[in-house]
Amino acid sequence: MVKKIGRNDPCWCGSGRKYKQCHEAFDERIRRCEDEGHIVPTRDLIKTPAQIEGIRESGKINIAVLDAVAAAIHVGMSTQEIDDIVYQKTTEMGAIPAPLHYEGFPKSVCTSINDEVCHGIPDKDIILQDGDIINVDVSTIYKGYFSDSSRMFCIGNVSEERQRLVRVTKECVEKGLEQVKPWGYLGDMGEAVHNHALENGYSVVADIGGHGVGLQFHEEPFVSYVTARGSEMLMVPGMVFTIEPMVNAGTDEFCEDEENGWTIYTWDGMDSAQWEVTVAVTEDGYEILAY
Ligand code: MF3
Ligand code: CO
């Protein structure tokens, strides 16, 4: 519920200025886009500068945790050891690993190897092998603010083919980022991601995607990477969401692990890669809050 603000009332963004001198024109512009038939963000999806600062601080920890993993990851390591590093580093910095106990998820981080698309569960018996590619997906809660990012790591001697998948997937995120600007549409970003994957002979998972983030782990909107320019939600300054395409070497179809109820695998057993950033839409483009 958003209360109607008087023109002389303080602006909802916390600037201390009068609404008419602050976000009134901005709100008008959003309403015009809505009248034209576009999907627009509700007010709670538009973070205030103070909230962005909180997410930025959370993101710094998320980055430091991934850096700690990057420094330690090696052939012969178990994914449980990665989980230990994530838990240790996150709590040492005064934060909480968001995945832990999230909807029953048992660990502090997702570790997804080769044909695992996402939501791999760390385990002491899963040992990194020479030639593996692994996604380590870290999410942090700090002072109530959420951040979320993931990276791929190549373990030992990785085939050219796998290295290309990892590289192109990272490029997909970069192509998507280039499209993040105020008054554009999420579909512009999704189309750029999708095109780059397709041009390289890959597919992009359609039914699992990104999300708004910041005050909760997963907020609206669902962020797709198989969308068309000019479609999906309007991007406005203050929105924070993830770009995290899952790019598959083969089919985009997938299946879920029936035993653990979490891990997603490619249907055809071919490789999958993912990189993830948390990004804020700014007045003139974007700011990466976690990568
Ligand atoms: N980090 C994932 C994302 O990018 C979500 C993982 S949910 C978990 O949205 F419970 F598996 F951790
Ligand atoms: Co995410």
PDB file of C-alpha atoms and ligand atoms in Angstrom:
ATOM      1  CA  MET A   1       0.000   0.000   0.000  1.00  0.00           C
ATOM      2  CA  VAL A   2       1.447   3.346  -1.031  1.00  0.00           C
ATOM      3  CA  LYS A   3      -0.040   6.367   0.657  1.00  0.00           C
ATOM      4  CA  LYS A   4      -0.815   9.327  -1.552  1.00  0.00           C
ATOM      5  CA  ILE A   5       1.751  12.064  -1.001  1.00  0.00           C
ATOM      6  CA  GLY A   6       0.870  15.757  -1.014  1.00  0.00           C
ATOM      7  CA  ARG A   7       2.992  17.931  -3.318  1.00  0.00           C
ATOM      8  CA  ASN A   8       4.397  19.802  -0.343  1.00  0.00           C
ATOM      9  CA  ASP A   9       5.000  16.705   1.758  1.00  0.00           C
ATOM     10  CA  PRO A  10       8.539  15.335   2.126  1.00  0.00           C
ATOM     11  CA  CYS A  11       9.472  13.093  -0.803  1.00  0.00           C
ATOM     12  CA  TRP A  12       9.213   9.329  -0.274  1.00  0.00           C
ATOM     13  CA  CYS A  13      12.870   8.888  -1.227  1.00  0.00           C
ATOM     14  CA  GLY A  14      14.134  10.332   2.044  1.00  0.00           C
ATOM     15  CA  SER A  15      15.858  13.345   0.450  1.00  0.00           C
ATOM     16  CA  GLY A  16      14.053  15.701   2.829  1.00  0.00           C
ATOM     17  CA  ARG A  17      12.924  17.787  -0.160  1.00  0.00           C
ATOM     18  CA  LYS A  18       9.312  18.524  -1.014  1.00  0.00           C
ATOM     19  CA  TYR A  19       7.713  15.878  -3.202  1.00  0.00           C
ATOM     20  CA  LYS A  20       6.954  18.413  -5.963  1.00  0.00           C
ATOM     21  CA  GLN A  21      10.641  19.373  -6.094  1.00  0.00           C
ATOM     22  CA  CYS A  22      11.865  15.805  -5.946  1.00  0.00           C
ATOM     23  CA  HIS A  23      10.196  12.643  -7.320  1.00  0.00           C
ATOM     24  CA  GLU A  24       6.860  14.019  -8.521  1.00  0.00           C
ATOM     25  CA  ALA A  25       7.923  14.298 -12.185  1.00  0.00           C
ATOM     26  CA  PHE A  26       9.573  10.873 -11.930  1.00  0.00           C
ATOM     27  CA  ASP A  27       6.358   9.289 -10.638  1.00  0.00           C
ATOM     28  CA  GLU A  28       4.422  11.043 -13.416  1.00  0.00           C
ATOM     29  CA  ARG A  29       6.739   9.575 -16.020  1.00  0.00           C
ATOM     30  CA  ILE A  30       6.249   6.079 -14.650  1.00  0.00           C
ATOM     31  CA  ARG A  31       2.494   6.562 -14.738  1.00  0.00           C
ATOM     32  CA  ARG A  32       2.662   7.660 -18.390  1.00  0.00           C
ATOM     33  CA  CYS A  33       4.585   4.505 -19.282  1.00  0.00           C
ATOM     34  CA  GLU A  34       1.952   2.465 -17.468  1.00  0.00           C
ATOM     35  CA  ASP A  35      -0.803   4.249 -19.418  1.00  0.00           C
ATOM     36  CA  GLU A  36       1.009   3.263 -22.621  1.00  0.00           C
ATOM     37  CA  GLY A  37       0.609  -0.358 -21.570  1.00  0.00           C
ATOM     38  CA  HIS A  38       4.030  -1.090 -20.127  1.00  0.00           C
ATOM     39  CA  ILE A  39       4.809  -2.978 -16.940  1.00  0.00           C
ATOM     40  CA  VAL A  40       6.127  -0.540 -14.360  1.00  0.00           C
ATOM     41  CA  PRO A  41       7.746  -1.064 -10.960  1.00  0.00           C
ATOM     42  CA  THR A  42       5.751  -0.530  -7.808  1.00  0.00           C
ATOM     43  CA  ARG A  43       7.244   1.947  -5.341  1.00  0.00           C
ATOM     44  CA  ASP A  44       8.718  -0.762  -3.109  1.00  0.00           C
ATOM     45  CA  LEU A  45      10.921  -1.870  -6.000  1.00  0.00           C
ATOM     46  CA  ILE A  46      12.510   1.573  -6.142  1.00  0.00           C
ATOM     47  CA  LYS A  47      15.192   1.765  -3.476  1.00  0.00           C
ATOM     48  CA  THR A  48      16.043   5.015  -1.716  1.00  0.00           C
ATOM     49  CA  PRO A  49      19.681   6.189  -1.669  1.00  0.00           C
ATOM     50  CA  ALA A  50      19.954   4.959   1.938  1.00  0.00           C
ATOM     51  CA  GLN A  51      18.720   1.507   0.933  1.00  0.00           C
ATOM     52  CA  ILE A  52      21.097   1.385  -2.047  1.00  0.00           C
ATOM     53  CA  GLU A  53      23.923   2.196   0.341  1.00  0.00           C
ATOM     54  CA  GLY A  54      22.875  -0.736   2.528  1.00  0.00           C
ATOM     55  CA  ILE A  55      22.795  -3.094  -0.459  1.00  0.00           C
ATOM     56  CA  ARG A  56      26.182  -1.738  -1.580  1.00  0.00           C
ATOM     57  CA  GLU A  57      27.688  -2.628   1.818  1.00  0.00           C
ATOM     58  CA  SER A  58      26.141  -6.085   1.630  1.00  0.00           C
ATOM     59  CA  GLY A  59      27.527  -6.439  -1.888  1.00  0.00           C
ATOM     60  CA  LYS A  60      31.048  -5.590  -0.716  1.00  0.00           C
ATOM     61  CA  ILE A  61      30.892  -8.537   1.641  1.00  0.00           C
ATOM     62  CA  ASN A  62      29.483 -10.758  -1.115  1.00  0.00           C
ATOM     63  CA  ILE A  63      32.431  -9.779  -3.317  1.00  0.00           C
ATOM     64  CA  ALA A  64      34.948 -10.396  -0.510  1.00  0.00           C
ATOM     65  CA  VAL A  65      33.464 -13.844   0.085  1.00  0.00           C
ATOM     66  CA  LEU A  66      33.759 -14.751  -3.599  1.00  0.00           C
ATOM     67  CA  ASP A  67      37.315 -13.407  -3.595  1.00  0.00           C
ATOM     68  CA  ALA A  68      38.096 -15.704  -0.659  1.00  0.00           C
ATOM     69  CA  VAL A  69      36.685 -18.664  -2.594  1.00  0.00           C
ATOM     70  CA  ALA A  70      38.673 -17.637  -5.685  1.00  0.00           C
ATOM     71  CA  ALA A  71      41.904 -17.595  -3.668  1.00  0.00           C
ATOM     72  CA  ALA A  72      41.352 -21.082  -2.265  1.00  0.00           C
ATOM     73  CA  ILE A  73      39.569 -23.137  -4.926  1.00  0.00           C
ATOM     74  CA  HIS A  74      41.605 -26.014  -6.365  1.00  0.00           C
ATOM     75  CA  VAL A  75      41.571 -29.544  -7.754  1.00  0.00           C
ATOM     76  CA  GLY A  76      40.805 -32.096  -5.035  1.00  0.00           C
ATOM     77  CA  MET A  77      38.841 -29.698  -2.852  1.00  0.00           C
ATOM     78  CA  SER A  78      35.352 -30.709  -1.751  1.00  0.00           C
ATOM     79  CA  THR A  79      32.401 -28.408  -2.277  1.00  0.00           C
ATOM     80  CA  GLN A  80      31.874 -28.644   1.502  1.00  0.00           C
ATOM     81  CA  GLU A  81      35.198 -26.845   1.897  1.00  0.00           C
ATOM     82  CA  ILE A  82      33.844 -24.056  -0.325  1.00  0.00           C
ATOM     83  CA  ASP A  83      30.783 -23.907   1.925  1.00  0.00           C
ATOM     84  CA  ASP A  84      33.048 -23.668   4.978  1.00  0.00           C
ATOM     85  CA  ILE A  85      34.938 -20.731   3.469  1.00  0.00           C
ATOM     86  CA  VAL A  86      31.697 -18.947   2.596  1.00  0.00           C
ATOM     87  CA  TYR A  87      30.204 -19.442   6.063  1.00  0.00           C
ATOM     88  CA  GLN A  88      33.450 -18.470   7.791  1.00  0.00           C
ATOM     89  CA  LYS A  89      34.160 -15.342   5.736  1.00  0.00           C
ATOM     90  CA  THR A  90      30.558 -14.120   5.743  1.00  0.00           C
ATOM     91  CA  THR A  91      30.049 -14.436   9.490  1.00  0.00           C
ATOM     92  CA  GLU A  92      33.513 -13.026  10.198  1.00  0.00           C
ATOM     93  CA  MET A  93      32.389  -9.882   8.363  1.00  0.00           C
ATOM     94  CA  GLY A  94      29.244  -9.656  10.492  1.00  0.00           C
ATOM     95  CA  ALA A  95      26.870 -10.955   7.834  1.00  0.00           C
ATOM     96  CA  ILE A  96      24.628 -13.961   7.238  1.00  0.00           C
ATOM     97  CA  PRO A  97      24.774 -16.321   4.236  1.00  0.00           C
ATOM     98  CA  ALA A  98      21.319 -15.869   2.678  1.00  0.00           C
ATOM     99  CA  PRO A  99      20.984 -19.428   1.295  1.00  0.00           C
ATOM    100  CA  LEU A 100      21.385 -21.093   4.717  1.00  0.00           C
ATOM    101  CA  HIS A 101      17.946 -22.474   5.673  1.00  0.00           C
ATOM    102  CA  TYR A 102      16.336 -20.478   2.859  1.00  0.00           C
ATOM    103  CA  GLU A 103      13.221 -22.510   2.044  1.00  0.00           C
ATOM    104  CA  GLY A 104      15.025 -25.448   3.601  1.00  0.00           C
ATOM    105  CA  PHE A 105      18.277 -25.112   1.643  1.00  0.00           C
ATOM    106  CA  PRO A 106      20.824 -26.843   3.908  1.00  0.00           C
ATOM    107  CA  LYS A 107      24.055 -24.968   3.106  1.00  0.00           C
ATOM    108  CA  SER A 108      25.508 -21.445   2.862  1.00  0.00           C
ATOM    109  CA  VAL A 109      26.247 -21.366  -0.868  1.00  0.00           C
ATOM    110  CA  CYS A 110      25.237 -23.067  -4.121  1.00  0.00           C
ATOM    111  CA  THR A 111      27.977 -24.966  -5.959  1.00  0.00           C
ATOM    112  CA  SER A 112      26.999 -26.224  -9.423  1.00  0.00           C
ATOM    113  CA  ILE A 113      29.436 -28.298 -11.449  1.00  0.00           C
ATOM    114  CA  ASN A 114      29.466 -29.001 -15.228  1.00  0.00           C
ATOM    115  CA  ASP A 115      25.935 -30.144 -16.201  1.00  0.00           C
ATOM    116  CA  GLU A 116      24.461 -28.719 -13.007  1.00  0.00           C
ATOM    117  CA  VAL A 117      22.575 -25.585 -13.986  1.00  0.00           C
ATOM    118  CA  CYS A 118      22.141 -24.139 -10.485  1.00  0.00           C
ATOM    119  CA  HIS A 119      21.344 -24.874  -6.814  1.00  0.00           C
ATOM    120  CA  GLY A 120      24.005 -27.531  -6.359  1.00  0.00           C
ATOM    121  CA  ILE A 121      24.371 -28.432  -2.677  1.00  0.00           C
ATOM    122  CA  PRO A 122      27.877 -28.493  -1.186  1.00  0.00           C
ATOM    123  CA  ASP A 123      28.920 -31.905   0.095  1.00  0.00           C
ATOM    124  CA  LYS A 124      32.081 -33.384   1.586  1.00  0.00           C
ATOM    125  CA  ASP A 125      31.910 -36.195  -0.971  1.00  0.00           C
ATOM    126  CA  ILE A 126      31.790 -33.922  -4.021  1.00  0.00           C
ATOM    127  CA  ILE A 127      35.413 -33.389  -5.000  1.00  0.00           C
ATOM    128  CA  LEU A 128      36.523 -30.921  -7.666  1.00  0.00           C
ATOM    129  CA  GLN A 129      38.122 -32.794 -10.543  1.00  0.00           C
ATOM    130  CA  ASP A 130      40.698 -31.606 -13.031  1.00  0.00           C
ATOM    131  CA  GLY A 131      38.771 -30.129 -15.973  1.00  0.00           C
ATOM    132  CA  ASP A 132      35.589 -29.226 -14.059  1.00  0.00           C
ATOM    133  CA  ILE A 133      33.796 -25.924 -14.363  1.00  0.00           C
ATOM    134  CA  ILE A 134      31.912 -24.771 -11.291  1.00  0.00           C
ATOM    135  CA  ASN A 135      29.543 -21.951 -10.453  1.00  0.00           C
ATOM    136  CA  VAL A 136      29.792 -20.625  -6.904  1.00  0.00           C
ATOM    137  CA  ASP A 137      26.682 -18.593  -6.077  1.00  0.00           C
ATOM    138  CA  VAL A 138      27.025 -16.418  -2.973  1.00  0.00           C
ATOM    139  CA  SER A 139      24.265 -14.351  -1.370  1.00  0.00           C
ATOM    140  CA  THR A 140      24.665 -12.155   1.684  1.00  0.00           C
ATOM    141  CA  ILE A 141      22.413 -10.528   4.256  1.00  0.00           C
ATOM    142  CA  TYR A 142      24.042  -7.565   5.999  1.00  0.00           C
ATOM    143  CA  LYS A 143      22.049  -5.317   8.317  1.00  0.00           C
ATOM    144  CA  GLY A 144      18.939  -6.610   6.593  1.00  0.00           C
ATOM    145  CA  TYR A 145      20.164  -5.876   3.070  1.00  0.00           C
ATOM    146  CA  PHE A 146      20.555  -8.633   0.493  1.00  0.00           C
ATOM    147  CA  SER A 147      23.096  -9.000  -2.297  1.00  0.00           C
ATOM    148  CA  ASP A 148      23.610 -11.877  -4.700  1.00  0.00           C
ATOM    149  CA  SER A 149      26.337 -12.736  -7.197  1.00  0.00           C
ATOM    150  CA  SER A 150      28.092 -15.717  -8.658  1.00  0.00           C
ATOM    151  CA  ARG A 151      31.182 -16.576 -10.626  1.00  0.00           C
ATOM    152  CA  MET A 152      32.481 -19.520 -12.623  1.00  0.00           C
ATOM    153  CA  PHE A 153      35.792 -21.158 -11.796  1.00  0.00           C
ATOM    154  CA  CYS A 154      37.820 -23.398 -14.100  1.00  0.00           C
ATOM    155  CA  ILE A 155      39.452 -26.219 -12.157  1.00  0.00           C
ATOM    156  CA  GLY A 156      42.864 -27.306 -13.395  1.00  0.00           C
ATOM    157  CA  ASN A 157      43.136 -28.011 -17.121  1.00  0.00           C
ATOM    158  CA  VAL A 158      39.769 -27.188 -18.629  1.00  0.00           C
ATOM    159  CA  SER A 159      38.898 -27.995 -22.246  1.00  0.00           C
ATOM    160  CA  GLU A 160      38.724 -25.176 -24.805  1.00  0.00           C
ATOM    161  CA  GLU A 161      35.032 -25.974 -25.216  1.00  0.00           C
ATOM    162  CA  ARG A 162      34.252 -25.483 -21.549  1.00  0.00           C
ATOM    163  CA  GLN A 163      36.418 -22.378 -21.323  1.00  0.00           C
ATOM    164  CA  ARG A 164      34.483 -20.892 -24.228  1.00  0.00           C
ATOM    165  CA  LEU A 165      31.144 -21.550 -22.495  1.00  0.00           C
ATOM    166  CA  VAL A 166      32.422 -19.874 -19.320  1.00  0.00           C
ATOM    167  CA  ARG A 167      33.785 -16.884 -21.247  1.00  0.00           C
ATOM    168  CA  VAL A 168      30.739 -16.373 -23.457  1.00  0.00           C
ATOM    169  CA  THR A 169      28.410 -16.590 -20.442  1.00  0.00           C
ATOM    170  CA  LYS A 170      30.376 -13.812 -18.747  1.00  0.00           C
ATOM    171  CA  GLU A 171      30.147 -11.780 -21.948  1.00  0.00           C
ATOM    172  CA  CYS A 172      26.368 -12.319 -21.902  1.00  0.00           C
ATOM    173  CA  VAL A 173      26.203 -10.582 -18.514  1.00  0.00           C
ATOM    174  CA  GLU A 174      28.372  -7.743 -19.841  1.00  0.00           C
ATOM    175  CA  LYS A 175      26.140  -7.339 -22.923  1.00  0.00           C
ATOM    176  CA  GLY A 176      23.120  -7.272 -20.627  1.00  0.00           C
ATOM    177  CA  LEU A 177      24.701  -4.648 -18.383  1.00  0.00           C
ATOM    178  CA  GLU A 178      25.267  -2.358 -21.363  1.00  0.00           C
ATOM    179  CA  GLN A 179      21.488  -2.224 -21.760  1.00  0.00           C
ATOM    180  CA  VAL A 180      20.776  -1.209 -18.170  1.00  0.00           C
ATOM    181  CA  LYS A 181      19.756   2.418 -18.254  1.00  0.00           C
ATOM    182  CA  PRO A 182      16.840   4.401 -16.858  1.00  0.00           C
ATOM    183  CA  TRP A 183      13.639   4.361 -18.913  1.00  0.00           C
ATOM    184  CA  GLY A 184      14.709   1.338 -20.892  1.00  0.00           C
ATOM    185  CA  TYR A 185      13.041  -2.045 -20.462  1.00  0.00           C
ATOM    186  CA  LEU A 186      14.267  -5.242 -18.878  1.00  0.00           C
ATOM    187  CA  GLY A 187      13.527  -6.872 -22.225  1.00  0.00           C
ATOM    188  CA  ASP A 188      16.325  -4.791 -23.799  1.00  0.00           C
ATOM    189  CA  MET A 189      18.746  -6.400 -21.378  1.00  0.00           C
ATOM    190  CA  GLY A 190      17.272  -9.885 -21.816  1.00  0.00           C
ATOM    191  CA  GLU A 191      17.431  -9.675 -25.583  1.00  0.00           C
ATOM    192  CA  ALA A 192      21.107  -8.678 -25.504  1.00  0.00           C
ATOM    193  CA  VAL A 193      21.949 -11.599 -23.231  1.00  0.00           C
ATOM    194  CA  HIS A 194      19.977 -14.049 -25.340  1.00  0.00           C
ATOM    195  CA  ASN A 195      21.382 -12.871 -28.674  1.00  0.00           C
ATOM    196  CA  HIS A 196      24.963 -13.247 -27.535  1.00  0.00           C
ATOM    197  CA  ALA A 197      24.318 -16.783 -26.321  1.00  0.00           C
ATOM    198  CA  LEU A 198      22.494 -17.734 -29.532  1.00  0.00           C
ATOM    199  CA  GLU A 199      25.216 -16.220 -31.735  1.00  0.00           C
ATOM    200  CA  ASN A 200      27.646 -18.551 -30.003  1.00  0.00           C
ATOM    201  CA  GLY A 201      25.481 -21.624 -30.486  1.00  0.00           C
ATOM    202  CA  TYR A 202      24.206 -21.835 -26.927  1.00  0.00           C
ATOM    203  CA  SER A 203      20.761 -21.770 -25.316  1.00  0.00           C
ATOM    204  CA  VAL A 204      19.524 -19.785 -22.327  1.00  0.00           C
ATOM    205  CA  VAL A 205      17.331 -21.324 -19.626  1.00  0.00           C
ATOM    206  CA  ALA A 206      13.948 -19.622 -19.801  1.00  0.00           C
ATOM    207  CA  ASP A 207      12.074 -20.903 -16.771  1.00  0.00           C
ATOM    208  CA  ILE A 208      14.668 -20.005 -14.132  1.00  0.00           C
ATOM    209  CA  GLY A 209      15.986 -16.471 -14.027  1.00  0.00           C
ATOM    210  CA  GLY A 210      16.941 -13.438 -12.022  1.00  0.00           C
ATOM    211  CA  HIS A 211      15.006 -11.292  -9.629  1.00  0.00           C
ATOM    212  CA  GLY A 212      14.739  -8.023  -7.802  1.00  0.00           C
ATOM    213  CA  VAL A 213      16.922  -8.050  -4.688  1.00  0.00           C
ATOM    214  CA  GLY A 214      17.830  -5.805  -1.767  1.00  0.00           C
ATOM    215  CA  LEU A 215      15.218  -5.790   0.976  1.00  0.00           C
ATOM    216  CA  GLN A 216      14.510  -9.473   0.420  1.00  0.00           C
ATOM    217  CA  PHE A 217      16.440 -12.300  -1.239  1.00  0.00           C
ATOM    218  CA  HIS A 218      14.004 -12.641  -4.112  1.00  0.00           C
ATOM    219  CA  GLU A 219      11.787  -9.696  -4.989  1.00  0.00           C
ATOM    220  CA  GLU A 220       9.744  -8.821  -8.020  1.00  0.00           C
ATOM    221  CA  PRO A 221      10.251  -8.768 -10.938  1.00  0.00           C
ATOM    222  CA  PHE A 222      11.198 -12.125 -12.372  1.00  0.00           C
ATOM    223  CA  VAL A 223      14.111 -11.261 -14.661  1.00  0.00           C
ATOM    224  CA  SER A 224      14.230 -13.248 -17.880  1.00  0.00           C
ATOM    225  CA  TYR A 225      17.055 -13.451 -20.409  1.00  0.00           C
ATOM    226  CA  VAL A 226      15.003 -14.626 -23.353  1.00  0.00           C
ATOM    227  CA  THR A 227      12.943 -11.481 -23.779  1.00  0.00           C
ATOM    228  CA  ALA A 228      12.420  -8.957 -26.560  1.00  0.00           C
ATOM    229  CA  ARG A 229      13.521  -5.327 -26.621  1.00  0.00           C
ATOM    230  CA  GLY A 230      10.809  -2.990 -25.346  1.00  0.00           C
ATOM    231  CA  SER A 231       9.091  -5.708 -23.339  1.00  0.00           C
ATOM    232  CA  GLU A 232       9.081  -6.575 -19.623  1.00  0.00           C
ATOM    233  CA  MET A 233       9.342  -4.095 -16.767  1.00  0.00           C
ATOM    234  CA  LEU A 234      10.445  -0.502 -17.198  1.00  0.00           C
ATOM    235  CA  MET A 235      13.864   0.130 -15.623  1.00  0.00           C
ATOM    236  CA  VAL A 236      13.938   3.206 -13.415  1.00  0.00           C
ATOM    237  CA  PRO A 237      16.634   4.669 -11.171  1.00  0.00           C
ATOM    238  CA  GLY A 238      16.667   2.922  -7.807  1.00  0.00           C
ATOM    239  CA  MET A 239      15.653  -0.496  -9.074  1.00  0.00           C
ATOM    240  CA  VAL A 240      18.027  -3.278  -8.028  1.00  0.00           C
ATOM    241  CA  PHE A 241      17.990  -6.693  -9.663  1.00  0.00           C
ATOM    242  CA  THR A 242      20.235  -9.546 -10.721  1.00  0.00           C
ATOM    243  CA  ILE A 243      21.551 -10.449 -14.143  1.00  0.00           C
ATOM    244  CA  GLU A 244      22.280 -14.164 -13.891  1.00  0.00           C
ATOM    245  CA  PRO A 245      21.703 -16.042 -17.123  1.00  0.00           C
ATOM    246  CA  MET A 246      22.109 -19.795 -17.147  1.00  0.00           C
ATOM    247  CA  VAL A 247      23.685 -20.596 -20.493  1.00  0.00           C
ATOM    248  CA  ASN A 248      23.638 -24.169 -21.758  1.00  0.00           C
ATOM    249  CA  ALA A 249      25.892 -25.762 -24.347  1.00  0.00           C
ATOM    250  CA  GLY A 250      22.959 -27.886 -25.553  1.00  0.00           C
ATOM    251  CA  THR A 251      19.247 -27.743 -24.885  1.00  0.00           C
ATOM    252  CA  ASP A 252      17.712 -25.200 -22.504  1.00  0.00           C
ATOM    253  CA  GLU A 253      15.577 -27.976 -20.993  1.00  0.00           C
ATOM    254  CA  PHE A 254      16.434 -29.092 -17.477  1.00  0.00           C
ATOM    255  CA  CYS A 255      15.380 -31.433 -14.708  1.00  0.00           C
ATOM    256  CA  GLU A 256      15.441 -31.297 -10.931  1.00  0.00           C
ATOM    257  CA  ASP A 257      17.159 -33.699  -8.574  1.00  0.00           C
ATOM    258  CA  GLU A 258      14.417 -35.892  -7.163  1.00  0.00           C
ATOM    259  CA  GLU A 259      16.391 -36.830  -4.100  1.00  0.00           C
ATOM    260  CA  ASN A 260      17.474 -33.449  -2.800  1.00  0.00           C
ATOM    261  CA  GLY A 261      14.736 -31.379  -4.427  1.00  0.00           C
ATOM    262  CA  TRP A 262      17.185 -28.587  -5.296  1.00  0.00           C
ATOM    263  CA  THR A 263      19.846 -29.309  -7.857  1.00  0.00           C
ATOM    264  CA  ILE A 264      18.944 -28.482 -11.439  1.00  0.00           C
ATOM    265  CA  TYR A 265      20.661 -30.414 -14.243  1.00  0.00           C
ATOM    266  CA  THR A 266      20.643 -29.914 -17.987  1.00  0.00           C
ATOM    267  CA  TRP A 267      18.240 -32.360 -19.614  1.00  0.00           C
ATOM    268  CA  ASP A 268      20.814 -33.596 -22.102  1.00  0.00           C
ATOM    269  CA  GLY A 269      23.746 -33.778 -19.690  1.00  0.00           C
ATOM    270  CA  MET A 270      25.682 -31.091 -21.537  1.00  0.00           C
ATOM    271  CA  ASP A 271      27.451 -28.288 -19.699  1.00  0.00           C
ATOM    272  CA  SER A 272      25.883 -25.177 -18.231  1.00  0.00           C
ATOM    273  CA  ALA A 273      27.473 -21.960 -17.002  1.00  0.00           C
ATOM    274  CA  GLN A 274      26.255 -18.934 -15.078  1.00  0.00           C
ATOM    275  CA  TRP A 275      27.622 -15.617 -13.899  1.00  0.00           C
ATOM    276  CA  GLU A 276      25.599 -13.275 -11.734  1.00  0.00           C
ATOM    277  CA  VAL A 277      25.740  -9.622 -10.790  1.00  0.00           C
ATOM    278  CA  THR A 278      23.537  -7.483  -8.580  1.00  0.00           C
ATOM    279  CA  VAL A 279      22.974  -4.208 -10.416  1.00  0.00           C
ATOM    280  CA  ALA A 280      21.275  -0.915  -9.538  1.00  0.00           C
ATOM    281  CA  VAL A 281      19.728   1.339 -12.162  1.00  0.00           C
ATOM    282  CA  THR A 282      21.150   4.849 -11.702  1.00  0.00           C
ATOM    283  CA  GLU A 283      20.262   8.292 -13.131  1.00  0.00           C
ATOM    284  CA  ASP A 284      22.569   7.744 -16.082  1.00  0.00           C
ATOM    285  CA  GLY A 285      23.133   4.014 -16.363  1.00  0.00           C
ATOM    286  CA  TYR A 286      23.939   1.368 -13.805  1.00  0.00           C
ATOM    287  CA  GLU A 287      26.077   0.541 -10.807  1.00  0.00           C
ATOM    288  CA  ILE A 288      27.260  -2.981 -10.091  1.00  0.00           C
ATOM    289  CA  LEU A 289      26.650  -3.687  -6.398  1.00  0.00           C
ATOM    290  CA  ALA A 290      27.938  -7.255  -6.356  1.00  0.00           C
ATOM    291  CA  TYR A 291      29.749  -9.438  -8.873  1.00  0.00           C
TER     292      TYR A 291
HETATM  293  N1  MF3 B   1      21.544 -17.520  -5.265  1.00  0.00           N
HETATM  294  C1  MF3 B   1      20.427 -18.006  -6.035  1.00  0.00           C
HETATM  295  C2  MF3 B   1      19.976 -16.872  -6.924  1.00  0.00           C
HETATM  296  O1  MF3 B   1      20.773 -16.392  -7.618  1.00  0.00           O
HETATM  297  C3  MF3 B   1      19.324 -18.489  -5.158  1.00  0.00           C
HETATM  298  C4  MF3 B   1      19.680 -19.664  -4.400  1.00  0.00           C
HETATM  299  S1  MF3 B   1      18.395 -20.125  -3.400  1.00  0.00           S
HETATM  300  C5  MF3 B   1      19.138 -21.292  -2.461  1.00  0.00           C
HETATM  301  O2  MF3 B   1      18.878 -16.424  -6.934  1.00  0.00           O
HETATM  302  F1  MF3 B   1      18.310 -21.568  -1.522  1.00  0.00           F
HETATM  303  F2  MF3 B   1      19.415 -22.310  -3.208  1.00  0.00           F
HETATM  304  F3  MF3 B   1      20.235 -20.793  -1.962  1.00  0.00           F
HETATM  305 CO    CO B   2      20.060 -14.528  -7.817  1.00  0.00          CO
END
